[in-house]
Coordinates of C-alpha atoms in Angstrom, one line a residue:
Chain D
M149 CA 299.7 -290.2 181.4
S150 CA 299.5 -292.5 184.4
A151 CA 300.9 -291.8 187.9
Q152 CA 303.5 -294.5 187.3
D153 CA 304.8 -292.8 184.2
M154 CA 304.8 -289.5 185.9
S155 CA 307.0 -290.9 188.7
A156 CA 309.3 -292.7 186.4
Q157 CA 313.0 -291.9 186.7
D158 CA 314.2 -288.9 184.8
T159 CA 316.6 -291.2 182.9
R160 CA 313.5 -292.6 181.2
R161 CA 312.5 -289.2 180.1
Q162 CA 313.5 -288.4 176.5
G163 CA 312.4 -286.5 173.4
I164 CA 310.2 -283.7 174.4
H165 CA 309.9 -285.0 177.9
A166 CA 313.7 -284.5 178.5
A167 CA 315.0 -281.3 179.9
G168 CA 315.1 -278.7 177.2
G169 CA 312.8 -280.8 175.0
L170 CA 310.4 -277.9 174.6
A171 CA 313.2 -275.3 174.5
P172 CA 312.5 -272.4 172.1
R173 CA 313.7 -272.6 168.6
P174 CA 311.5 -270.3 166.7
G175 CA 311.6 -269.8 163.0
A176 CA 309.3 -269.8 160.0
A177 CA 309.5 -272.2 157.1
S178 CA 310.3 -270.6 153.8
R179 CA 307.5 -268.4 152.5
W180 CA 306.6 -270.4 149.4
R181 CA 306.5 -273.6 151.5
V182 CA 304.2 -272.0 154.0
I183 CA 301.8 -270.7 151.3
A184 CA 302.0 -273.9 149.2
T185 CA 301.2 -276.0 152.3
Q186 CA 298.1 -273.8 153.0
A187 CA 297.0 -273.7 149.4
L188 CA 297.1 -277.5 149.2
N189 CA 295.3 -277.7 152.5
E190 CA 292.5 -275.5 151.1
V191 CA 292.2 -277.7 148.0
G192 CA 292.2 -280.9 150.1
M193 CA 289.4 -279.6 152.3
A194 CA 287.3 -278.5 149.4
L195 CA 287.7 -281.9 147.7
R196 CA 286.8 -283.8 150.9
N197 CA 283.7 -281.7 151.5
G198 CA 280.6 -283.4 150.0
E199 CA 278.6 -280.2 149.7
Q200 CA 281.5 -278.3 148.1
L201 CA 282.0 -281.1 145.6
L202 CA 278.3 -281.0 144.7
L203 CA 278.5 -277.3 144.1
T204 CA 281.8 -277.2 142.3
L205 CA 281.7 -280.4 140.2
V206 CA 278.4 -282.3 140.2
I207 CA 276.1 -279.4 139.5
P208 CA 278.2 -277.9 136.6
V209 CA 278.5 -281.4 135.0
V210 CA 274.7 -282.0 135.4
V211 CA 274.0 -278.5 133.9
L212 CA 276.4 -279.2 131.0
I213 CA 274.7 -282.5 130.1
G214 CA 271.3 -281.1 130.7
M215 CA 271.9 -278.1 128.4
T216 CA 272.6 -280.4 125.5
H217 CA 269.0 -281.5 125.7
L218 CA 267.7 -277.9 125.4
P219 CA 266.4 -276.5 122.1
N220 CA 268.9 -274.4 120.3
D221 CA 267.1 -271.1 120.7
V222 CA 267.6 -271.0 124.5
V223 CA 271.3 -270.3 124.1
G224 CA 271.0 -268.9 120.6
H225 CA 273.6 -271.2 119.0
S226 CA 273.8 -274.6 117.4
P227 CA 275.2 -277.0 118.4
V228 CA 274.2 -276.2 122.0
I229 CA 277.3 -277.8 123.5
D230 CA 279.6 -275.2 121.9
A231 CA 277.7 -272.4 123.7
A232 CA 277.1 -274.5 126.9
A233 CA 280.7 -275.4 127.7
P234 CA 282.0 -271.8 128.1
G235 CA 278.9 -270.9 130.1
V236 CA 279.3 -273.9 132.4
I237 CA 283.1 -273.1 132.9
A238 CA 281.9 -269.7 134.0
L239 CA 279.4 -271.3 136.4
A240 CA 282.2 -273.5 137.8
I241 CA 284.4 -270.5 138.5
I242 CA 281.5 -268.7 140.3
S243 CA 280.9 -271.9 142.4
T244 CA 284.5 -272.0 143.6
A245 CA 285.7 -268.4 143.8
F246 CA 282.4 -267.0 145.1
T247 CA 280.1 -269.6 146.8
G248 CA 282.6 -272.2 148.0
Q249 CA 285.1 -269.6 149.2
A250 CA 282.5 -267.4 150.9
I251 CA 281.0 -270.3 152.8
S252 CA 284.3 -271.9 153.9
T253 CA 285.9 -268.5 154.8
G254 CA 282.7 -267.5 156.7
F255 CA 282.8 -270.6 158.9
E256 CA 286.6 -270.3 159.4
R257 CA 286.0 -266.8 160.6
R258 CA 283.2 -267.9 162.9
Y259 CA 285.4 -270.7 164.4
G260 CA 288.5 -268.5 164.9
V261 CA 290.5 -270.3 162.2
L262 CA 291.3 -267.1 160.4
R263 CA 292.5 -265.6 163.6
L264 CA 294.7 -268.6 164.6
L265 CA 296.2 -269.0 161.0
G266 CA 296.8 -265.2 161.1
S267 CA 299.0 -265.6 164.1
T268 CA 301.1 -268.3 162.6
P269 CA 304.0 -267.6 160.1
L270 CA 301.4 -267.8 157.4
G271 CA 299.9 -264.4 158.5
R272 CA 296.8 -262.8 157.0
S273 CA 298.2 -261.8 153.7
G274 CA 299.8 -265.3 153.2
L275 CA 296.3 -266.8 154.0
L276 CA 294.7 -264.7 151.3
V277 CA 297.4 -265.6 148.8
A278 CA 297.0 -269.3 149.6
K279 CA 293.3 -269.1 149.3
T280 CA 293.7 -267.5 145.9
F281 CA 296.1 -270.3 144.8
G282 CA 293.7 -272.9 146.3
V283 CA 290.8 -271.5 144.3
L284 CA 292.8 -271.5 141.0
L285 CA 293.8 -275.1 141.6
I286 CA 290.3 -276.2 142.2
E287 CA 289.3 -274.3 139.1
A288 CA 291.9 -276.1 137.1
V289 CA 290.4 -279.5 138.3
Q290 CA 287.0 -278.2 137.3
I291 CA 288.0 -276.9 133.9
A292 CA 289.8 -280.2 133.1
L293 CA 286.8 -282.3 134.1
L294 CA 284.3 -280.1 132.4
S295 CA 286.4 -280.0 129.2
V296 CA 286.6 -283.7 129.0
V297 CA 282.9 -284.1 129.5
A298 CA 282.2 -281.4 126.9
L299 CA 284.6 -282.9 124.4
V300 CA 282.9 -286.3 124.8
L301 CA 279.6 -284.5 124.1
G302 CA 281.1 -283.1 120.9
W303 CA 282.3 -279.7 122.0
Q304 CA 284.5 -277.9 119.4
S305 CA 286.1 -274.8 121.0
A306 CA 287.2 -271.8 119.1
G307 CA 289.6 -269.0 120.1
S308 CA 292.7 -268.9 122.1
W309 CA 292.9 -270.8 125.5
L310 CA 295.3 -268.1 126.7
A311 CA 292.6 -265.4 126.2
A312 CA 290.2 -267.7 127.9
L313 CA 292.6 -268.0 130.8
V314 CA 292.8 -264.3 131.2
V315 CA 289.0 -264.1 131.4
V316 CA 289.1 -266.9 134.0
V317 CA 291.7 -265.0 136.2
F318 CA 289.7 -261.7 136.0
G319 CA 286.5 -263.5 136.8
T320 CA 288.1 -265.3 139.7
A321 CA 289.4 -261.9 141.1
A322 CA 285.9 -260.4 140.8
F323 CA 284.0 -263.3 142.4
S324 CA 286.7 -263.9 145.1
S325 CA 286.4 -260.3 146.1
L326 CA 282.6 -260.6 146.3
G327 CA 282.8 -263.9 148.2
L328 CA 285.2 -262.5 150.8
L329 CA 283.1 -259.4 151.2
L330 CA 280.2 -261.7 152.2
A331 CA 282.4 -263.9 154.4
G332 CA 284.0 -261.0 156.2
T333 CA 280.8 -259.2 157.1
L334 CA 277.8 -261.5 157.5
R335 CA 277.3 -264.2 160.1
A336 CA 278.4 -267.7 158.8
E337 CA 274.8 -268.8 158.3
G338 CA 274.0 -265.6 156.5
T339 CA 276.9 -266.1 154.2
L340 CA 275.8 -269.7 153.6
A341 CA 272.3 -268.6 152.6
V342 CA 273.3 -265.6 150.5
A343 CA 276.2 -267.4 148.7
N344 CA 273.9 -270.4 147.7
G345 CA 271.0 -268.1 146.9
V346 CA 273.1 -265.8 144.7
Y347 CA 274.6 -268.8 143.0
L348 CA 271.2 -270.2 142.0
L349 CA 270.0 -266.8 140.9
L350 CA 273.0 -266.2 138.8
L351 CA 272.7 -269.7 137.3
A352 CA 269.0 -269.0 136.3
L353 CA 269.1 -265.3 135.4
G354 CA 272.8 -264.0 135.7
G355 CA 273.7 -264.4 132.1
V356 CA 276.1 -267.2 133.0
V357 CA 274.9 -270.2 130.9
V358 CA 272.1 -268.4 129.2
P359 CA 273.5 -265.1 127.7
A360 CA 271.9 -261.9 128.9
S361 CA 270.9 -261.1 125.3
R362 CA 268.6 -264.2 125.4
L363 CA 266.8 -263.1 128.6
P364 CA 263.5 -261.1 128.6
G365 CA 264.1 -257.6 127.3
F366 CA 263.8 -255.7 130.5
L367 CA 266.4 -257.9 132.3
A368 CA 269.1 -257.9 129.6
P369 CA 270.5 -254.4 130.2
V370 CA 270.8 -254.9 133.9
V371 CA 272.1 -258.4 133.8
S372 CA 274.8 -257.5 131.2
L373 CA 276.4 -255.3 133.8
L374 CA 276.7 -258.2 136.3
P375 CA 280.1 -259.9 136.7
S376 CA 278.4 -263.2 136.0
S377 CA 277.2 -262.0 132.6
A378 CA 280.6 -260.5 131.9
L379 CA 282.4 -263.8 132.8
G380 CA 279.9 -265.9 130.7
D381 CA 280.0 -263.6 127.7
G382 CA 283.7 -263.2 128.0
L383 CA 284.3 -266.9 127.8
R384 CA 281.7 -267.3 125.0
D385 CA 283.4 -264.5 123.0
V386 CA 286.6 -266.3 123.2
L387 CA 285.7 -270.0 123.1
L388 CA 282.5 -269.8 121.0
H389 CA 283.0 -266.8 118.7
G390 CA 286.8 -267.1 118.5
Q391 CA 287.4 -263.5 119.4
G392 CA 290.6 -262.2 121.1
L393 CA 290.6 -260.6 124.5
P394 CA 287.0 -259.5 125.3
L395 CA 287.9 -256.1 126.6
H396 CA 284.3 -255.1 127.5
S397 CA 283.9 -258.1 129.8
L398 CA 287.3 -257.7 131.3
A399 CA 286.5 -254.0 132.1
I400 CA 283.3 -254.9 133.8
L401 CA 285.0 -257.7 135.8
T402 CA 287.8 -255.2 136.8
A403 CA 285.2 -252.7 138.0
W404 CA 283.6 -255.3 140.1
T405 CA 287.0 -256.4 141.5
L406 CA 287.9 -252.9 142.5
L407 CA 284.5 -252.2 144.0
A408 CA 284.2 -255.4 146.0
G409 CA 288.0 -255.4 146.9
A410 CA 287.8 -251.9 148.3
L411 CA 284.7 -252.7 150.3
T412 CA 286.2 -255.9 151.5
A413 CA 289.4 -254.2 152.6
R414 CA 287.3 -251.7 154.7
T415 CA 284.8 -254.1 156.2
F416 CA 286.4 -257.5 156.5
R417 CA 286.4 -258.8 160.1
W418 CA 288.8 -261.5 160.9
S419 CA 286.7 -263.0 163.7
Chain I
M168 CA 317.3 -256.2 172.2
T169 CA 319.4 -254.2 174.5
P170 CA 320.6 -255.6 177.8
S171 CA 319.3 -254.6 181.2
Q172 CA 315.6 -253.9 181.5
T173 CA 314.3 -254.9 178.0
S174 CA 316.2 -258.2 178.0
T175 CA 314.2 -259.4 181.0
A176 CA 310.8 -258.2 179.8
A177 CA 309.0 -260.3 177.2
V178 CA 306.0 -258.1 177.1
T179 CA 305.5 -254.5 178.4
V180 CA 302.0 -253.0 178.5
D181 CA 302.0 -249.3 179.2
D182 CA 298.9 -247.3 180.0
V183 CA 296.7 -249.1 177.5
V184 CA 293.1 -248.1 176.9
V185 CA 290.5 -249.9 174.8
D186 CA 286.9 -248.8 174.4
Y187 CA 284.2 -251.0 172.9
G188 CA 281.7 -248.2 171.9
T189 CA 280.9 -246.5 175.2
Q190 CA 282.2 -249.3 177.3
R191 CA 285.7 -249.1 178.5
A192 CA 287.1 -252.6 178.3
I193 CA 290.8 -251.7 179.2
D194 CA 291.3 -248.8 181.5
H195 CA 294.9 -247.5 181.6
L196 CA 296.4 -250.9 182.1
S197 CA 300.1 -251.4 182.7
F198 CA 302.1 -254.5 183.6
S199 CA 305.1 -256.3 182.3
V200 CA 305.9 -260.0 181.7
R201 CA 309.2 -261.3 182.7
A202 CA 311.0 -263.4 180.2
G203 CA 311.2 -267.0 181.0
A204 CA 308.4 -266.8 183.7
V205 CA 304.8 -267.8 183.7
T206 CA 302.5 -264.8 184.2
A207 CA 298.8 -265.2 184.9
L208 CA 296.2 -262.6 184.1
L209 CA 293.6 -263.5 186.7
G210 CA 290.2 -261.9 186.8
P211 CA 286.5 -262.6 186.6
N212 CA 284.7 -262.8 183.3
G213 CA 284.5 -259.5 181.6
A214 CA 287.7 -258.1 183.4
G215 CA 289.4 -257.5 180.0
K216 CA 291.8 -260.5 180.1
T217 CA 291.1 -261.7 176.5
T218 CA 291.1 -258.2 175.1
M219 CA 294.5 -257.7 176.7
I220 CA 295.8 -261.0 175.3
E221 CA 294.5 -260.0 171.8
I222 CA 296.4 -256.7 171.9
C223 CA 299.6 -258.5 172.9
E224 CA 299.1 -260.9 170.0
G225 CA 298.8 -258.0 167.7
Y226 CA 295.3 -258.9 166.8
R227 CA 293.8 -255.7 168.2
R228 CA 295.2 -252.2 168.5
P229 CA 294.8 -250.3 171.7
D230 CA 293.0 -247.0 171.5
S231 CA 295.9 -245.4 173.4
G232 CA 299.0 -246.6 175.2
A233 CA 301.8 -248.9 174.0
V234 CA 302.5 -252.6 174.0
R235 CA 305.8 -254.0 173.2
V236 CA 306.5 -257.8 172.7
W237 CA 310.2 -258.8 172.7
D238 CA 310.6 -255.0 172.3
L239 CA 308.8 -255.0 169.1
N240 CA 305.4 -253.6 168.1
P241 CA 302.9 -256.4 167.9
V242 CA 301.1 -255.0 164.9
A243 CA 303.9 -253.3 162.9
D244 CA 306.4 -256.0 163.6
A245 CA 303.9 -259.0 163.3
K246 CA 306.0 -260.7 160.6
A247 CA 309.0 -261.0 162.9
L248 CA 306.9 -261.9 165.9
R249 CA 304.6 -264.5 164.3
P250 CA 307.2 -267.4 164.2
R251 CA 308.2 -266.6 167.9
V252 CA 304.7 -266.4 169.4
G253 CA 302.4 -269.3 169.9
V254 CA 298.7 -268.6 170.5
M255 CA 295.9 -270.7 172.1
L256 CA 292.6 -269.1 171.5
Q257 CA 289.5 -269.5 173.8
D258 CA 287.4 -270.5 170.8
G259 CA 289.9 -272.9 169.4
G260 CA 290.6 -271.6 166.0
I261 CA 290.8 -275.0 164.5
Y262 CA 288.8 -276.2 161.3
S263 CA 285.7 -278.1 162.5
S264 CA 286.4 -280.8 160.0
A265 CA 290.0 -281.3 161.1
R266 CA 291.4 -284.3 162.9
A267 CA 294.0 -283.8 165.6
L268 CA 297.2 -285.2 164.0
P269 CA 296.6 -283.8 160.4
M270 CA 296.0 -280.4 161.9
L271 CA 299.2 -280.5 163.9
R272 CA 301.2 -281.8 161.0
H273 CA 299.7 -279.0 158.9
L274 CA 300.7 -276.3 161.3
A275 CA 304.1 -277.8 161.9
R276 CA 305.0 -277.3 158.2
F277 CA 304.8 -273.5 158.8
Y278 CA 307.9 -273.6 161.0
A279 CA 311.5 -274.2 160.5
H280 CA 312.1 -276.3 163.6
P281 CA 308.7 -277.7 164.8
L282 CA 308.4 -280.1 167.8
P283 CA 308.0 -283.7 166.7
V284 CA 304.2 -284.0 166.1
D285 CA 303.9 -287.6 167.2
E286 CA 305.6 -287.0 170.5
L287 CA 303.7 -283.9 171.2
A288 CA 300.4 -285.6 170.4
E289 CA 301.3 -288.5 172.5
R290 CA 302.2 -286.3 175.5
L291 CA 298.9 -284.5 175.3
G292 CA 296.9 -287.7 174.8
L293 CA 295.9 -286.9 171.2
T294 CA 297.3 -289.9 169.5
S295 CA 294.2 -292.0 169.7
V296 CA 291.8 -289.1 169.1
R297 CA 290.1 -290.0 165.8
A298 CA 287.2 -287.6 165.9
T299 CA 286.9 -284.4 163.9
Y300 CA 287.3 -281.2 165.8
R301 CA 283.6 -280.6 166.0
R302 CA 283.1 -283.9 167.6
M303 CA 285.9 -283.8 170.1
S304 CA 285.2 -283.5 173.8
G305 CA 285.9 -280.2 175.5
G306 CA 289.2 -281.6 176.9
E307 CA 290.3 -282.9 173.6
K308 CA 289.7 -279.6 171.8
Q309 CA 291.7 -277.7 174.5
R310 CA 294.6 -280.2 174.3
L311 CA 294.7 -279.9 170.5
A312 CA 294.6 -276.1 170.8
L313 CA 297.4 -276.1 173.4
A314 CA 299.5 -278.4 171.1
C315 CA 298.9 -276.0 168.2
A316 CA 300.2 -273.1 170.3
V317 CA 303.6 -274.8 171.1
I318 CA 304.2 -276.9 167.9
G319 CA 306.5 -274.2 166.3
R320 CA 308.9 -274.1 169.3
P321 CA 307.9 -270.5 170.2
D322 CA 309.8 -268.5 172.9
L323 CA 306.5 -266.8 174.0
V324 CA 303.0 -268.4 174.2
F325 CA 299.7 -266.8 175.0
L326 CA 297.1 -269.2 176.4
D327 CA 293.6 -267.8 176.8
E328 CA 291.8 -269.9 179.5
P329 CA 293.9 -273.0 178.8
S330 CA 292.1 -275.3 181.2
A331 CA 288.5 -274.1 180.5
G332 CA 286.4 -277.2 180.0
M333 CA 289.2 -279.6 180.9
D334 CA 288.7 -282.8 183.0
P335 CA 291.1 -283.1 185.9
Q336 CA 293.5 -285.5 184.1
T337 CA 293.6 -283.3 181.0
R338 CA 294.3 -280.2 183.3
L339 CA 297.2 -282.0 185.0
A340 CA 298.7 -282.9 181.6
A341 CA 298.3 -279.3 180.4
W342 CA 299.8 -277.9 183.7
D343 CA 302.7 -280.4 183.4
L344 CA 303.4 -279.1 179.9
I345 CA 303.2 -275.5 181.0
E346 CA 305.6 -276.2 183.8
Q347 CA 308.0 -277.8 181.5
L348 CA 307.7 -274.9 179.0
R349 CA 308.8 -272.6 181.8
V350 CA 311.7 -274.8 182.9
D351 CA 312.8 -275.0 179.3
G352 CA 312.9 -271.2 179.0
V353 CA 309.6 -270.4 177.2
T354 CA 307.8 -267.3 178.4
V355 CA 304.1 -268.1 179.2
V356 CA 301.2 -265.7 179.5
L357 CA 297.9 -267.3 180.5
T358 CA 294.5 -265.9 181.4
T359 CA 292.5 -267.7 184.0
H360 CA 289.7 -267.2 186.4
L361 CA 290.9 -270.3 188.4
M362 CA 292.8 -269.4 191.5
D363 CA 294.3 -272.8 191.9
E364 CA 295.7 -272.6 188.3
A365 CA 297.3 -269.2 189.0
E366 CA 298.6 -270.4 192.4
R367 CA 300.1 -273.6 190.9
L368 CA 301.6 -272.3 187.7
A369 CA 302.3 -268.6 187.9
D370 CA 305.5 -266.9 188.9
H371 CA 303.7 -263.7 188.6
V372 CA 300.0 -263.0 188.9
V373 CA 298.3 -259.8 187.6
I374 CA 294.8 -259.5 189.1
M375 CA 292.5 -257.6 186.7
D376 CA 289.0 -256.3 187.2
H377 CA 287.1 -253.8 185.1
G378 CA 290.0 -253.4 182.7
R379 CA 292.4 -252.4 185.5
V380 CA 295.1 -254.0 187.4
V381 CA 293.9 -254.3 191.0
A382 CA 297.0 -256.1 192.3
S383 CA 300.0 -257.8 191.0
G384 CA 303.0 -259.8 192.3
T385 CA 304.0 -263.3 193.2
V386 CA 301.4 -265.4 194.9
F387 CA 303.6 -265.1 198.1
E388 CA 303.6 -261.3 197.8
L389 CA 299.8 -261.1 197.0
T390 CA 299.0 -263.2 200.1
E391 CA 301.3 -261.2 202.3
G392 CA 299.7 -259.3 205.1
H393 CA 296.8 -261.8 205.0
E394 CA 298.2 -264.1 207.6
V395 CA 295.7 -266.2 209.5
V396 CA 296.1 -268.1 212.8
T397 CA 293.4 -270.5 213.9
F398 CA 292.9 -272.8 216.8
R399 CA 290.2 -274.7 218.7
A400 CA 289.5 -274.3 222.4
D401 CA 286.6 -274.2 224.9
P402 CA 283.8 -272.2 223.4
G403 CA 282.8 -268.8 224.7
L404 CA 286.2 -267.7 225.9
D405 CA 286.7 -264.0 226.7
L406 CA 288.9 -262.7 223.9
L407 CA 289.4 -259.2 225.2
P408 CA 292.7 -260.0 227.1
L409 CA 294.0 -261.6 224.0
I410 CA 293.0 -258.7 221.7
V411 CA 294.9 -256.4 224.0
M412 CA 298.1 -258.5 223.6
L413 CA 297.9 -258.8 219.8
P414 CA 299.8 -256.6 217.5
E415 CA 298.0 -253.6 216.0
L416 CA 295.6 -254.4 213.1
A417 CA 295.2 -258.0 214.1
R418 CA 291.7 -259.0 215.1
A419 CA 290.4 -262.1 216.9
I420 CA 287.1 -263.6 216.6
E421 CA 285.3 -266.8 217.5
T422 CA 284.1 -268.0 214.1
T423 CA 282.0 -271.0 215.3
P424 CA 281.7 -272.1 218.9
G425 CA 285.1 -273.2 220.0
Q426 CA 286.8 -272.2 216.7
Y427 CA 289.0 -269.1 217.0
R428 CA 290.5 -267.1 214.1
I429 CA 293.1 -264.3 214.2
E430 CA 293.7 -262.3 211.0
G431 CA 296.4 -259.8 210.3
G432 CA 299.6 -259.0 212.0
P433 CA 303.0 -260.7 211.7
E434 CA 302.5 -264.4 212.4
A435 CA 305.3 -264.7 214.9
D436 CA 303.8 -261.9 217.0
V437 CA 300.4 -263.3 216.9
I438 CA 301.5 -266.8 217.9
G439 CA 303.5 -265.3 220.7
A440 CA 300.5 -263.4 221.9
V441 CA 298.3 -266.5 221.7
G442 CA 300.9 -268.5 223.7
R443 CA 301.0 -266.0 226.5
W444 CA 297.3 -265.6 226.6
C445 CA 296.8 -269.3 226.8
S446 CA 299.3 -269.8 229.6
E447 CA 297.9 -266.8 231.6
H448 CA 294.3 -267.9 231.2
G449 CA 294.8 -271.7 231.3
V450 CA 293.6 -272.3 227.8
L451 CA 294.7 -275.4 226.0
P452 CA 294.7 -274.6 222.2
L453 CA 294.1 -277.5 219.9
N454 CA 294.9 -277.6 216.2
L455 CA 296.9 -274.3 216.4
D456 CA 297.5 -273.6 212.7
N457 CA 299.0 -270.7 211.0
G458 CA 299.0 -269.8 207.3
R459 CA 298.0 -267.3 204.8
R460 CA 294.8 -266.7 203.2
S461 CA 294.5 -268.3 199.8
L462 CA 294.9 -266.3 196.7
E463 CA 291.2 -266.9 196.2
D464 CA 290.4 -264.9 199.4
V465 CA 292.7 -262.0 198.2
F466 CA 291.1 -262.2 194.7
L467 CA 287.6 -262.1 196.0
D468 CA 288.3 -259.3 198.4
L469 CA 289.7 -257.3 195.5
T470 CA 287.2 -258.0 192.9
G471 CA 284.1 -258.3 195.0
R472 CA 282.2 -261.3 196.0
D473 CA 279.4 -261.0 193.5
L474 CA 279.6 -263.6 190.8
R475 CA 279.9 -262.1 187.3
T476 CA 279.3 -264.3 184.3

């Protein structure tokens, strides 16, 4: 503002410059509007972030296409695409609920964003709800894209999509809890390294796209208890083998959700 | 809210203690913030100002003692307070990838009656800022954080070091906004280690050090009893006859050759004594000046002159 503007007659002052222009009029927007606004903001930021897109969309699509060139005995099923598609959907869920969420939340914590948003009408609980909706929305985009690519590659799914959706929700809960556990305790760089490292490790050996039962004998019993294996097997049970609700997988995912959720509630630091 | 006392206090802090491990950050601190006024928490780095603001925001619980904001508990009643309280954090609290106007528009959607985003952005010089937050200048970051604190038309704002890193123009724009907030009835609590900021903006100053209140009051009250009279005259004058005439507690010294300074004592009595002494001893005083020590002098006397960073 220039000195001339400052010395202008009060009659020229209007809007927020006028007397009373900044007068208090506090009030929150409706709860659903606040949460929807934040959830869409979370999705928008994730879709504008190149590294996040690489993680959540490009790598799963590349893995899906790449797997169709593998020999049948790696996944233990023919045609490979039918086994690959549920596994890659599981991978996509891990990339969003765990890796993407951990990294973004870790940096938001470091930069005080969590603290500032917690002080607005959104609040801490609203922020967590919005993040969860944001993750589910991104997963919907991922599943839609991967399904189209898989269908083009000849995927024929079995089972009920409703049962698959239940597995997706349970897997999201488990991996969100684990992601927030990292984000709320480690330094932002630590979260970045661990979240990416764990993602790659699970991709290779976590029973996600390659079932635990196809891994070397000594690994299989351990890996089959991991949430990644439970999520991958659960989706394969439904979409590949046409089973109903995979209760064994859901139980493992629930146990991880409770464990990580309880730890997160105890240890999460907002700044 | 009941009338009388509570209706005039926006914030009351009563005997608050906070320990960080073995370090006592807040040491039995008490003060209150008058509604509709600007209160400055003034103190050196590490005095506990930010911790105190965090407690008032409900971000941190005190280990003992009580804090009331609009007569509510900042933690238990956070839901009721969040729409009413605007917060400007020292470390920004803004997405590093966010641009100024989209960030403000986003936050505005959380409120029922937000300020017009474009007008607020224009007023704080944010309209032409195209950079993402991480690439903004220090002043741009601070202006955006200030805008975020007031966008929801709060009736109470907490500003933690609002002019840290601001260039002079930015600081004036921020001060102008804070002054209008006060005129329009918004209660403002700010922390600062800048004396001129407290002197210019604050109705009430709480000087903090080592987690305690070392003094509080209006700037006028805080500088009371610190009157200073200065004048120039021939160097090397005998001050003893003057000292005899001065009121009790006042002391006169020649600070540099020909420059005389009298501290303490009621100004009128001091000036009267100087006048009599001058006429009795044929002294011609030049540049006779009276005033008060600055808040800075009071502050440094109270908090010690060693720099703490």
